[in-house]
mmCIF file of C-alpha atoms and ligand atoms in Angstrom:
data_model
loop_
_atom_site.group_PDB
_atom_site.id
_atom_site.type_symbol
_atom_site.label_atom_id
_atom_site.label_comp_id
_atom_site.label_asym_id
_atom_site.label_seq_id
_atom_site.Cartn_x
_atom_site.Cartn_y
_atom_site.Cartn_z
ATOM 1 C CA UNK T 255 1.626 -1.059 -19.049
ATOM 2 C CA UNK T 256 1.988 -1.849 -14.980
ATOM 3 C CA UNK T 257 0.926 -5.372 -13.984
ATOM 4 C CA UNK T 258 0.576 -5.957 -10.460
ATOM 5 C CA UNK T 259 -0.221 -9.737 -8.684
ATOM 6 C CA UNK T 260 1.838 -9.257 -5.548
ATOM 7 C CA UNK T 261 -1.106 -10.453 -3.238
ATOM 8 C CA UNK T 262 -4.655 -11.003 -3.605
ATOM 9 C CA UNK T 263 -5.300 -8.340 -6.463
ATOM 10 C CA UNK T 264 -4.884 -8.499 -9.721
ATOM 11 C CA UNK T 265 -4.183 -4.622 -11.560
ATOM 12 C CA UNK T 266 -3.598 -3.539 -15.282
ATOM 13 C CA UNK T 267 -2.911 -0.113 -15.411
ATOM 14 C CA UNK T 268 -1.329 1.952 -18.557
ATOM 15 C CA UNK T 269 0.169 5.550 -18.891
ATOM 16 C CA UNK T 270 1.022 7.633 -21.536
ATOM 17 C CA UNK T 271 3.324 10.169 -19.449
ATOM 18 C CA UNK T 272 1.850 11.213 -16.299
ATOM 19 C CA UNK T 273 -2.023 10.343 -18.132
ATOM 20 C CA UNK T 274 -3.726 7.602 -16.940
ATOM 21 C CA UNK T 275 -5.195 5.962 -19.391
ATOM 22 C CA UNK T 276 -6.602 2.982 -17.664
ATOM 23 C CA UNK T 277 -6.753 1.634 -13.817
ATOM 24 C CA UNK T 278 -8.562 -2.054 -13.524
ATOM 25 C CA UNK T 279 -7.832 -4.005 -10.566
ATOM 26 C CA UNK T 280 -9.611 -7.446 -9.800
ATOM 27 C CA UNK T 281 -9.881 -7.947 -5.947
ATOM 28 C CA UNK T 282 -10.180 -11.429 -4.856
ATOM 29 C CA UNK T 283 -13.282 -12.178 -2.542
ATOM 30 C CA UNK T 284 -12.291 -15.644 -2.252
ATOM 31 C CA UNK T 285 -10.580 -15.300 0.727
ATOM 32 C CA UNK T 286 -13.154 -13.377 3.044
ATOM 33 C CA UNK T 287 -14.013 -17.044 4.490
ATOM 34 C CA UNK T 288 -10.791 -17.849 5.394
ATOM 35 C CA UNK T 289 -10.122 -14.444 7.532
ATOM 36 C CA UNK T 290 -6.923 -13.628 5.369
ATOM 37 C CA UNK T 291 -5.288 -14.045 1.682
ATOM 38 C CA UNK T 292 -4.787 -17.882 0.813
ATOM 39 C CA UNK T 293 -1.319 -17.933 -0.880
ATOM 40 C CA UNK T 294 -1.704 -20.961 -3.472
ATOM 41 C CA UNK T 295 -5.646 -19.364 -4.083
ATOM 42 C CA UNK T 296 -4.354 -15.906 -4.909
ATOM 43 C CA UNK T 297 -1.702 -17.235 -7.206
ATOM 44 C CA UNK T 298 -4.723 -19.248 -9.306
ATOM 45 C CA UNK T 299 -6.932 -16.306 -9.438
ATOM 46 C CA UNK T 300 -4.575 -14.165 -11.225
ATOM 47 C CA UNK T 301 -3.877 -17.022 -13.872
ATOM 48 C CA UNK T 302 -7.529 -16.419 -14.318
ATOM 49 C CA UNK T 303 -8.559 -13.368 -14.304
ATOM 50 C CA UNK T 304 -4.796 -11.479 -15.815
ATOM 51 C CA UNK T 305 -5.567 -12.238 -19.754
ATOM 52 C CA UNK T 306 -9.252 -11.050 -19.757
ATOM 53 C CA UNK T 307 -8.640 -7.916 -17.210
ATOM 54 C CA UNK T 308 -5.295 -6.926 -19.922
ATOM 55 C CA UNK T 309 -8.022 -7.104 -22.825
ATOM 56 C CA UNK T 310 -10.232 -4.789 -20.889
ATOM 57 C CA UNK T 311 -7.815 -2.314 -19.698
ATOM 58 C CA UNK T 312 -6.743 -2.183 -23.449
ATOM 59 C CA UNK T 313 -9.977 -1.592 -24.074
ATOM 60 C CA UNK T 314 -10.603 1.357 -21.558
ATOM 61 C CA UNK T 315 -7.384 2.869 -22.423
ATOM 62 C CA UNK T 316 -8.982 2.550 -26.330
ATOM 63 C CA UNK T 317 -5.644 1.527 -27.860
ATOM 64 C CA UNK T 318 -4.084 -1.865 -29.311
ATOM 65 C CA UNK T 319 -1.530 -4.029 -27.560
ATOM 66 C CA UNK T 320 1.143 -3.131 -30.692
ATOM 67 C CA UNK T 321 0.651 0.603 -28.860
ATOM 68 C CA UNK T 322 2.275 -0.732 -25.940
ATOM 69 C CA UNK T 323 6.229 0.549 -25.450
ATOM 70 C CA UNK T 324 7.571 -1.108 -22.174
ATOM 71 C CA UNK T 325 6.189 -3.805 -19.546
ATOM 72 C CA UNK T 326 6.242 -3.004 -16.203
ATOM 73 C CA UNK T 327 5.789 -5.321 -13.436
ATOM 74 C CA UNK T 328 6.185 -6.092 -9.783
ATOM 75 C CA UNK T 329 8.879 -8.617 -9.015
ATOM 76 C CA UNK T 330 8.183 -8.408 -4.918
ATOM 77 C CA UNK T 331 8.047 -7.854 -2.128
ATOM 78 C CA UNK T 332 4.786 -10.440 -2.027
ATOM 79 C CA UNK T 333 3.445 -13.889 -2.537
ATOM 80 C CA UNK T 334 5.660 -15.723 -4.261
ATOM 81 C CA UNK T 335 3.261 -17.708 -6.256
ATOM 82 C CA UNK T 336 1.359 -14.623 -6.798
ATOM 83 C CA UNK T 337 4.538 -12.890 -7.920
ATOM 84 C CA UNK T 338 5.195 -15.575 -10.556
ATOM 85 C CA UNK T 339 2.028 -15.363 -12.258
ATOM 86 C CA UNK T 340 2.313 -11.442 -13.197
ATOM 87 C CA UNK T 341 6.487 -11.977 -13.792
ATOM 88 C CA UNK T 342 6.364 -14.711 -15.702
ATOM 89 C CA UNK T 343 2.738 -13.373 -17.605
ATOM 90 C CA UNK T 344 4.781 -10.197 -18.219
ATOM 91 C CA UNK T 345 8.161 -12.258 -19.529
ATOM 92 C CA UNK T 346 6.004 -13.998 -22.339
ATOM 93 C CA UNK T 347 4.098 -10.958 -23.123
ATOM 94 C CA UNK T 348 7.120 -8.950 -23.867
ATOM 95 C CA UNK T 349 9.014 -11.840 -25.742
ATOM 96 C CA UNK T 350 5.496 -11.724 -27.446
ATOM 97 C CA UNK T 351 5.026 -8.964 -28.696
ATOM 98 C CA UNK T 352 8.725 -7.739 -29.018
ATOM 99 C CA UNK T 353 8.476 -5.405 -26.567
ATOM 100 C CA UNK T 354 10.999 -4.043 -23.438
ATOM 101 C CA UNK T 355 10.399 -5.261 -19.900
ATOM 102 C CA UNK T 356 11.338 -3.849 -16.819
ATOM 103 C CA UNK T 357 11.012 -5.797 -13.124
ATOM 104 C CA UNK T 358 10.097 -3.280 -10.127
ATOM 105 C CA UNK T 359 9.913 -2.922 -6.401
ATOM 106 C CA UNK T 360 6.142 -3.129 -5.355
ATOM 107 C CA UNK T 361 7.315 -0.288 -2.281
ATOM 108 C CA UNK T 362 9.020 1.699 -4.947
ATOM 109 C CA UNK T 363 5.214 1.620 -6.846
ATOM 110 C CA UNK T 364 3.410 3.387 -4.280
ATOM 111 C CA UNK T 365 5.889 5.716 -3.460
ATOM 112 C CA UNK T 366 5.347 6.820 -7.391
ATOM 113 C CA UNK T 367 1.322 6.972 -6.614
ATOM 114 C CA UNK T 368 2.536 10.558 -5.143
ATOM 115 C CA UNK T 369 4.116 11.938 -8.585
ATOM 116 C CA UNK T 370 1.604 10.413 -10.643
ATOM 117 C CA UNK T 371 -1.022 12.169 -8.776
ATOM 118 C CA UNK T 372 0.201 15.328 -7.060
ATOM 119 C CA UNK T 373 2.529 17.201 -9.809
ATOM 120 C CA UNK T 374 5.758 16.875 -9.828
ATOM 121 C CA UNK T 375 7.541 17.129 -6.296
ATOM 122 C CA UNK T 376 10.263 18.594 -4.769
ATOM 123 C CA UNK T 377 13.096 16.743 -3.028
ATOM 124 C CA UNK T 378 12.998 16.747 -0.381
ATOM 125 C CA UNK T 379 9.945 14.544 0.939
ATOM 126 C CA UNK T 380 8.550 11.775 3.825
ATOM 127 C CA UNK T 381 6.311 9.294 3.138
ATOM 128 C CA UNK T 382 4.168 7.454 5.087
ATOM 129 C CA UNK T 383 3.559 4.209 3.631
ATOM 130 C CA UNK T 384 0.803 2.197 5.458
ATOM 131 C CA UNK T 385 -0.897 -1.188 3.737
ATOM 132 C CA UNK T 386 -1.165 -5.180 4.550
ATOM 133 C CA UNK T 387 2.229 -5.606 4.438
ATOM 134 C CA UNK T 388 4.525 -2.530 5.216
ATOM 135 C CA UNK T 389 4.364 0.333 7.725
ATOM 136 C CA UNK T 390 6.976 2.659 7.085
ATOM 137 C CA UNK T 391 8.318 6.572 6.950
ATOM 138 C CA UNK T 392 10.357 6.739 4.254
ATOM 139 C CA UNK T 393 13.108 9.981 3.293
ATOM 140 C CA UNK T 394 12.817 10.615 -0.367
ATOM 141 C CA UNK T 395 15.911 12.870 -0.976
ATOM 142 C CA UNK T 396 16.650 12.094 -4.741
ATOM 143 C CA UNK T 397 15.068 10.330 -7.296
ATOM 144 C CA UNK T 398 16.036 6.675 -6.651
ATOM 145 C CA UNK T 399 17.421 6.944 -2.978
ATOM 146 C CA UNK T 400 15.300 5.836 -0.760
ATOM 147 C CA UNK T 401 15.944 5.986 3.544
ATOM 148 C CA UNK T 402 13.863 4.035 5.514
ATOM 149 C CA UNK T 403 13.450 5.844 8.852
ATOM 150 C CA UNK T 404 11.074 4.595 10.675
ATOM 151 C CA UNK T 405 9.008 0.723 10.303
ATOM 152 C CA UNK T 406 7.011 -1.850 11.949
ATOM 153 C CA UNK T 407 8.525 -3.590 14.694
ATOM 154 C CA UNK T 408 5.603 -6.253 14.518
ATOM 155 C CA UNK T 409 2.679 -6.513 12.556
ATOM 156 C CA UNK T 410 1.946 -4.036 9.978
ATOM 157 C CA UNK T 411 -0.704 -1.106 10.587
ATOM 158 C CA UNK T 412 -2.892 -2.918 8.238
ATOM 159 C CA UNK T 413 -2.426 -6.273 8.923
ATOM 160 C CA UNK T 414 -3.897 -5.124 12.745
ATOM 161 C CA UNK T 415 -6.853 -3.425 11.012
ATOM 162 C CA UNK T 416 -7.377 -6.931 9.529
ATOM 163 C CA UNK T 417 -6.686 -8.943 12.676
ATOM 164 C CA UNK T 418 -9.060 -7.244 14.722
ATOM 165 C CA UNK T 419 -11.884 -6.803 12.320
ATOM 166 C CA UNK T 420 -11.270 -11.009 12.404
ATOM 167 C CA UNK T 421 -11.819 -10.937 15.991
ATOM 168 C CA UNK T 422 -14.876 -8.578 15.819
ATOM 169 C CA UNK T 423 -16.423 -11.467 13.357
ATOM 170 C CA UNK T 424 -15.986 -9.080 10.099
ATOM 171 C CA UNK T 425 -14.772 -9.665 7.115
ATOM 172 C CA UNK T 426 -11.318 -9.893 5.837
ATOM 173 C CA UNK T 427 -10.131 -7.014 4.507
ATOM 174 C CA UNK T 428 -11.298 -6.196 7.709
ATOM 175 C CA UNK T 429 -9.554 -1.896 7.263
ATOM 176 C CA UNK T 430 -13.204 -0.798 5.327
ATOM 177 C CA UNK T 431 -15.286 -2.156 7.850
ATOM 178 C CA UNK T 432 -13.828 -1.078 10.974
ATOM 179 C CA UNK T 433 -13.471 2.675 9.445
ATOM 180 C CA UNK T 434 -17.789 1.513 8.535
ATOM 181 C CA UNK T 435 -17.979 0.507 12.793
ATOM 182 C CA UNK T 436 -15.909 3.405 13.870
ATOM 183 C CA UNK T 437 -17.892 5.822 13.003
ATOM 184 C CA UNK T 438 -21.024 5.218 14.767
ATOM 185 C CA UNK T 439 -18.779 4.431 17.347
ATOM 186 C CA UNK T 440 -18.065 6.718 20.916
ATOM 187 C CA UNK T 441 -14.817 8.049 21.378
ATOM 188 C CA UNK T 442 -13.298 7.458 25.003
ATOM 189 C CA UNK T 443 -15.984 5.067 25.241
ATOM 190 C CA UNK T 444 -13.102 1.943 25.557
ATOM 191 C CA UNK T 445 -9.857 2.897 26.398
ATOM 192 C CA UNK T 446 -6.998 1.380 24.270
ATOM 193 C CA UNK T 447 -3.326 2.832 24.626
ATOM 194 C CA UNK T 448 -1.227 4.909 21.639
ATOM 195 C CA UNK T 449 1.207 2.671 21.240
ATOM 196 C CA UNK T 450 4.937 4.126 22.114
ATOM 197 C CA UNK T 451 7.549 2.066 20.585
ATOM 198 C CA UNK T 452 10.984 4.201 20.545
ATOM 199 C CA UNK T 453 12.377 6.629 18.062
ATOM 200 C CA UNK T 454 10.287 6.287 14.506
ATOM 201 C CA UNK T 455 9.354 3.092 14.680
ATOM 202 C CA UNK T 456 6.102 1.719 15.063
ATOM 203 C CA UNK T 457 4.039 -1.548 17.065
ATOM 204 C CA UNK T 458 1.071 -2.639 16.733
ATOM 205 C CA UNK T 459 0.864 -6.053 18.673
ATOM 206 C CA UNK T 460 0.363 -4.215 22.118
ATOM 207 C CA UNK T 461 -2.876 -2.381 20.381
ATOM 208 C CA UNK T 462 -4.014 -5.845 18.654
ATOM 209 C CA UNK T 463 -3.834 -7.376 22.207
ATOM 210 C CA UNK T 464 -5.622 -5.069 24.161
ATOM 211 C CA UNK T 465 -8.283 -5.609 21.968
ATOM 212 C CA UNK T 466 -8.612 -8.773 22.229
ATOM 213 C CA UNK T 467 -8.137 -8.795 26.277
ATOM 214 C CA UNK T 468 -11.246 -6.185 26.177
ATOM 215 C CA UNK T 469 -13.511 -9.063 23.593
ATOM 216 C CA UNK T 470 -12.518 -11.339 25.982
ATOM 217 C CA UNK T 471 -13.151 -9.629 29.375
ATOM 218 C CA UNK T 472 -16.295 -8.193 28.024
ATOM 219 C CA UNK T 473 -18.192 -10.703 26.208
ATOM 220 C CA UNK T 474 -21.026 -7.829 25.537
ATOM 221 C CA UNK T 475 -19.064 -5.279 23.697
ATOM 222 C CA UNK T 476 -19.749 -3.097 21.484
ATOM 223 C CA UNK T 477 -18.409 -3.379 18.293
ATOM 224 C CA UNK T 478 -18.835 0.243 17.110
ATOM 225 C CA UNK T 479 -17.158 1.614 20.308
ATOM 226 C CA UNK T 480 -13.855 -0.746 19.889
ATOM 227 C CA UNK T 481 -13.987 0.085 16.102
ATOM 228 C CA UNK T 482 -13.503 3.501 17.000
ATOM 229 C CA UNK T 483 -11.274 3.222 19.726
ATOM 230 C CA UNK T 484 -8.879 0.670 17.686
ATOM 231 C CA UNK T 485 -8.854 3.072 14.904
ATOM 232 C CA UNK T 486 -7.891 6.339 17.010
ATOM 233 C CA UNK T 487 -5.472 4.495 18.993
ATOM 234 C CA UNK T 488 -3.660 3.318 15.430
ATOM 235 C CA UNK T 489 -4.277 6.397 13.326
ATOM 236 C CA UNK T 490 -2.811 8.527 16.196
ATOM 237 C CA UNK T 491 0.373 6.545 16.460
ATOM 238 C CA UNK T 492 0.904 7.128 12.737
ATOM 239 C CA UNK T 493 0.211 10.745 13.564
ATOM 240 C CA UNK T 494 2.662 10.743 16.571
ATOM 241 C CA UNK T 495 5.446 8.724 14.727
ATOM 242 C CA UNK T 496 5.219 11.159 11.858
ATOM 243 C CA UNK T 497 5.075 14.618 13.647
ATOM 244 C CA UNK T 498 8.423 13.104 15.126
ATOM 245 C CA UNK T 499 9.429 12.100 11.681
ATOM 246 C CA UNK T 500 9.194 15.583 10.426
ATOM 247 C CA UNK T 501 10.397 17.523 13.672
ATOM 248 C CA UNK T 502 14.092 15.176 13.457
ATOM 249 C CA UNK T 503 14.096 15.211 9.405
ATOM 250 C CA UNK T 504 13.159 19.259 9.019
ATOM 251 C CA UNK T 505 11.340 18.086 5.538
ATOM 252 C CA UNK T 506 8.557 20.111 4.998
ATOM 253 C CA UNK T 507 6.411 17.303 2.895
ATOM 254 C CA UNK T 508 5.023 14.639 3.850
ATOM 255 C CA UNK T 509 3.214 11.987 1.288
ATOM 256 C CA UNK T 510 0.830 9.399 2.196
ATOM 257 C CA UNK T 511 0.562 5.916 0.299
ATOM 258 C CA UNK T 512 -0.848 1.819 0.606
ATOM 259 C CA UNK T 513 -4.268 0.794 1.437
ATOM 260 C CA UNK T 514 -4.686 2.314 5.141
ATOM 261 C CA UNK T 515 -4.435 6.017 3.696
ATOM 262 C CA UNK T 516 -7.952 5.300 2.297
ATOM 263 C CA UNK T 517 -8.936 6.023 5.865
ATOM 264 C CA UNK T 518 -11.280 8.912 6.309
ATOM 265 C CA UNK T 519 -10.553 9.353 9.851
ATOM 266 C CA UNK T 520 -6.414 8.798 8.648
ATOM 267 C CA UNK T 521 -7.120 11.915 6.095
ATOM 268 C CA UNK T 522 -9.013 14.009 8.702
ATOM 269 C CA UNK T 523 -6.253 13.704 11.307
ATOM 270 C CA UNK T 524 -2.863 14.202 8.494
ATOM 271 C CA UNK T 525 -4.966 17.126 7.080
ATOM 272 C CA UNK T 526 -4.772 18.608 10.700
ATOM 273 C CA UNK T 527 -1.017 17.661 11.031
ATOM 274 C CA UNK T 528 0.068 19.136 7.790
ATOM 275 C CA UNK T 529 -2.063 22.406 9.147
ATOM 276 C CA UNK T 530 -0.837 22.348 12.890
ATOM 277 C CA UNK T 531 3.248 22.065 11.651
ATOM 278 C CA UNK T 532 2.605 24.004 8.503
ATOM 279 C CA UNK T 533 3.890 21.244 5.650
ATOM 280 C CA UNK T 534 2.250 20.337 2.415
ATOM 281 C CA UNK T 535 0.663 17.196 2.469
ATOM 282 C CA UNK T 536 0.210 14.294 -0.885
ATOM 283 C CA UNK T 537 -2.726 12.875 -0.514
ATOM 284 C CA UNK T 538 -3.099 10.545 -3.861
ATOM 285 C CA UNK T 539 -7.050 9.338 -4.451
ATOM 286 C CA UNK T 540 -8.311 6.530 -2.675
ATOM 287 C CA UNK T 541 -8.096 4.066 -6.003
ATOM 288 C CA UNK T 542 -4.294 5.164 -5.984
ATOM 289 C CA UNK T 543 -3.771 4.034 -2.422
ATOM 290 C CA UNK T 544 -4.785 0.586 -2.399
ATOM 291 C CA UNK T 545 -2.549 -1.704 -4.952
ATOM 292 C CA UNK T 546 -2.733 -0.781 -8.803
ATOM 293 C CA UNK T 547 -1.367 -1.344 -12.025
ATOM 294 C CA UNK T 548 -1.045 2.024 -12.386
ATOM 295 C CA UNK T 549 1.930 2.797 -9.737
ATOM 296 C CA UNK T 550 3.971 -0.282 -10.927
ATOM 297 C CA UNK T 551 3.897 1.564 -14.979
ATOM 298 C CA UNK T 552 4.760 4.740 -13.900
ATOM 299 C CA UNK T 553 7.771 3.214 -10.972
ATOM 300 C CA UNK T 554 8.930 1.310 -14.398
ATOM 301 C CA UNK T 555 8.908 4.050 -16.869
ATOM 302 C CA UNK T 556 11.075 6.343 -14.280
ATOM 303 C CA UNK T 557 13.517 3.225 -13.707
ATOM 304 C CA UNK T 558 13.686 2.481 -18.050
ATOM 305 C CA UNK T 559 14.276 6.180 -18.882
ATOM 306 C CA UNK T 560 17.036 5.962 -16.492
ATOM 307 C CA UNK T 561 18.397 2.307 -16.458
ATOM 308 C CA UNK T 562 17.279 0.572 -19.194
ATOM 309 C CA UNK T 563 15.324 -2.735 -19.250
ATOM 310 C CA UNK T 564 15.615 -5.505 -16.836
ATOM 311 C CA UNK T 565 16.860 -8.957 -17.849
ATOM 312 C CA UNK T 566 14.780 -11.600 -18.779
ATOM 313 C CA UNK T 567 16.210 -13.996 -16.204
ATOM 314 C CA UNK T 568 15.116 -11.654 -13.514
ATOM 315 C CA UNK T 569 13.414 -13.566 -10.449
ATOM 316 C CA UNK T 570 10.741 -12.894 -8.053
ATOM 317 C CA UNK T 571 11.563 -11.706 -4.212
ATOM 318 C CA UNK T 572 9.497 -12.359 -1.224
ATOM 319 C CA UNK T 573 11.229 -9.419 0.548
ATOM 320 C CA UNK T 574 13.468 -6.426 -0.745
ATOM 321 C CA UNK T 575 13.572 -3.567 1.105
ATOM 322 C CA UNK T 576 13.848 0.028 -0.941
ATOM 323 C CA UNK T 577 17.156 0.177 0.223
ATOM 324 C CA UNK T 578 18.161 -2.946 -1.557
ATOM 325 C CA UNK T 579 16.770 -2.385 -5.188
ATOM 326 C CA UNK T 580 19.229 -2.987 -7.279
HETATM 327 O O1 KG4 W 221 -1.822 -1.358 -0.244
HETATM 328 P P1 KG4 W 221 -2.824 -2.459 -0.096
HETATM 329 O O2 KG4 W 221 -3.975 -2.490 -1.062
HETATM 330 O O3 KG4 W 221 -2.145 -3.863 -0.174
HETATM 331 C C1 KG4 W 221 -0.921 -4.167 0.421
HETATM 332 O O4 KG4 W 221 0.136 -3.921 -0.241
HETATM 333 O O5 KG4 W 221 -0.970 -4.634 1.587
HETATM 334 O O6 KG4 W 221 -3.383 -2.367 1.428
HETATM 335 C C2 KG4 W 221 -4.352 -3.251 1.924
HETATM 336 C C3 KG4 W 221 -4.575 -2.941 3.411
HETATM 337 C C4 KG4 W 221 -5.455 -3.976 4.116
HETATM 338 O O7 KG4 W 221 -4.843 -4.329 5.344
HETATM 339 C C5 KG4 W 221 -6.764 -3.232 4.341
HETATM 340 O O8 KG4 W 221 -7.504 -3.669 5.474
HETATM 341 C C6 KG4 W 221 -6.280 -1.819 4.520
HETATM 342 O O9 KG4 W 221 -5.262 -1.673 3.547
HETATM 343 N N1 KG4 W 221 -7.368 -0.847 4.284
HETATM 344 C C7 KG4 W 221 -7.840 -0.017 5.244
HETATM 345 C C8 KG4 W 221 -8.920 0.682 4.650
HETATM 346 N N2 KG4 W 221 -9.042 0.272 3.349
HETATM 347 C C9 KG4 W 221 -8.076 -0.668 3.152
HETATM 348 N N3 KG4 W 221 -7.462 0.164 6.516
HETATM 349 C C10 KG4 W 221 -8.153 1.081 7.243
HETATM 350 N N4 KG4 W 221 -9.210 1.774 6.753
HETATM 351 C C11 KG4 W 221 -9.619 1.622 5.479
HETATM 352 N N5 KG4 W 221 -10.655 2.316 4.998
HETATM 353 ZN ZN1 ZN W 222 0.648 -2.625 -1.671
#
């Protein structure tokens, strides 16, 4: 069983092997008013809603709590009050039940959305890792050993899909509506500039600020046209960064995970890539992409088979890079 509270959602998912054998995530609406996740709120919603949403992923999965055989959950990077709730829910739920328990990297989760979904993989492989929080390229070379290439210099891919769908008046997460905007939207109707950071990392304040020079310096825009304008201008940095990614790397897969790669328009133009430069793309489903239960069970069933359990005394981490996981 994965349980997963390292922001605003709270996710039960449980495996038997590679089978899914239930996914249910509860996403907090409580903070579309507020423009953006409201730490101490998150934190109480998962004391709510984490007993009843365990019942009914038992319940989907049709087996009995005894059935369980290890405890997986995410110990950061997030909210730390968020974090607590699942960790310390988790702790008293294995002591509980007499069961192991194992601590994971929320990163190291969606990296294992690609295995889980795709077949096994070859090392070998890139990912792209795109979501509220992280914007990344990642080198996979063996199980475990992760090199982070490439990452945000500023604000994270979708933290600016969120930050201007705030300053277009929509609602927070703002990523799903400016995809809905974009596409009735005119390409080349606004210009906004590919941002060019150097090497394989990426930006996104430039982007977020010409956006909001254009709102301002044009009080009647249209909000369809800088939809789709904000969204090529981001997507095709990822596209750029990556195509360099591959060219300097030589790895001939490239995996996509976190929230953004629910992004038609993001599929369309990585489908093209993987065509134009002849690699295999991992493309997980959407309900993969976007924070689960799921990814944190099957990250902690690799980790147990190969280091055991984690300690009980284990802590939560606001940051911890892939790098670091110890
Ligand atoms: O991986 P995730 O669920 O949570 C984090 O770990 O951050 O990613 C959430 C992010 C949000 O910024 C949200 O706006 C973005 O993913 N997102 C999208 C789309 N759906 C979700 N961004 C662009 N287009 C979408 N369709
Ligand atoms: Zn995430």
């Amino acid at each position: 069983m994965g349980i997963e509270t390292s922001c605003d959602e709270t996710a039960i998912g449980i495996i038997e092997g590679d089978k899914v054998l239930a996914n249910v995530v509860s996403s907090q609406i409580a903070h579309t008013k507020f423009g953006g996740v409201v730490p101490e709120i998150a934190a109480r919603n998962h004391i709510k809603v984490i007993v009843p949403l365990t019942r009914g992923a038992l319940e989907i999965a049709g087996i009995s709590i005894d059935e369980i055989q290890l405890i997986s959950v995410t110990r950061g990077p997030g909210l730390i009050g968020s974090l607590l709730v699942g960790l310390s829910y988790a702790k008293a739920l294995a002591i509980a039940m007499h069961k192991p328990f194992i601590a994971v990297n929320h990163l190291e989760g969606h990296l294992h959305t690609l295995h889980l979904c795709c077949g096994p993989l070859l090392y070998p492989y890139l990912v792209l890792l795109v979501s509220g929080g992280h914007t990344q390229i990642v080198l996979v070379e063996k199980p475990f050993q992760y090199n982070t290439i490439g990452q945000t210099l500023d604000d994270a891919c979708g933290e600016a899909f969120d930050k201007v769908a705030k300053l277009l008046g929509l609602p927070y997460p703002g990523g799903p509506y400016i995809e809905q905007h974009a596409q009735k939207g005119k390409l080349g109707a606004v210009d906004f500039p590919v941002p060019r950071p150097k090497g394989l990392d990426f930006s996104y304040a430039g982007l977020k600020t010409a956006v909001l020079y254009h709102t301002r310096d044009n009080p009647e825009y249209d909000i369809d046209d800088i939809a789709a304008n904000f969204q090529e201008a981001a997507l095709e940095h990822l596209v750029q960064v990556v195509t360099a990614a591959i060219h300097e790397t030589r790895v001939q897969k490239i995996g996509l995970a976190g929230g953004v790669t629910v992004n038609r328009r993001l599929r369309q133009k990585f489908r093209a890539l993987a065509e134009n430069m002849g690699v295999k793309l991992i493309m997980p489903e959407a309900h993969y992409c976007t924070d689960n239960g799921v990814m944190i069970a099957r990250a902690g069933a690799e980790r147990f088979k190969k280091f055991g359990p984690s300690d009980l005394s284990i802590d939560v981490v606001a940051r911890e890079r892939l790098e670091q996981i110890t």
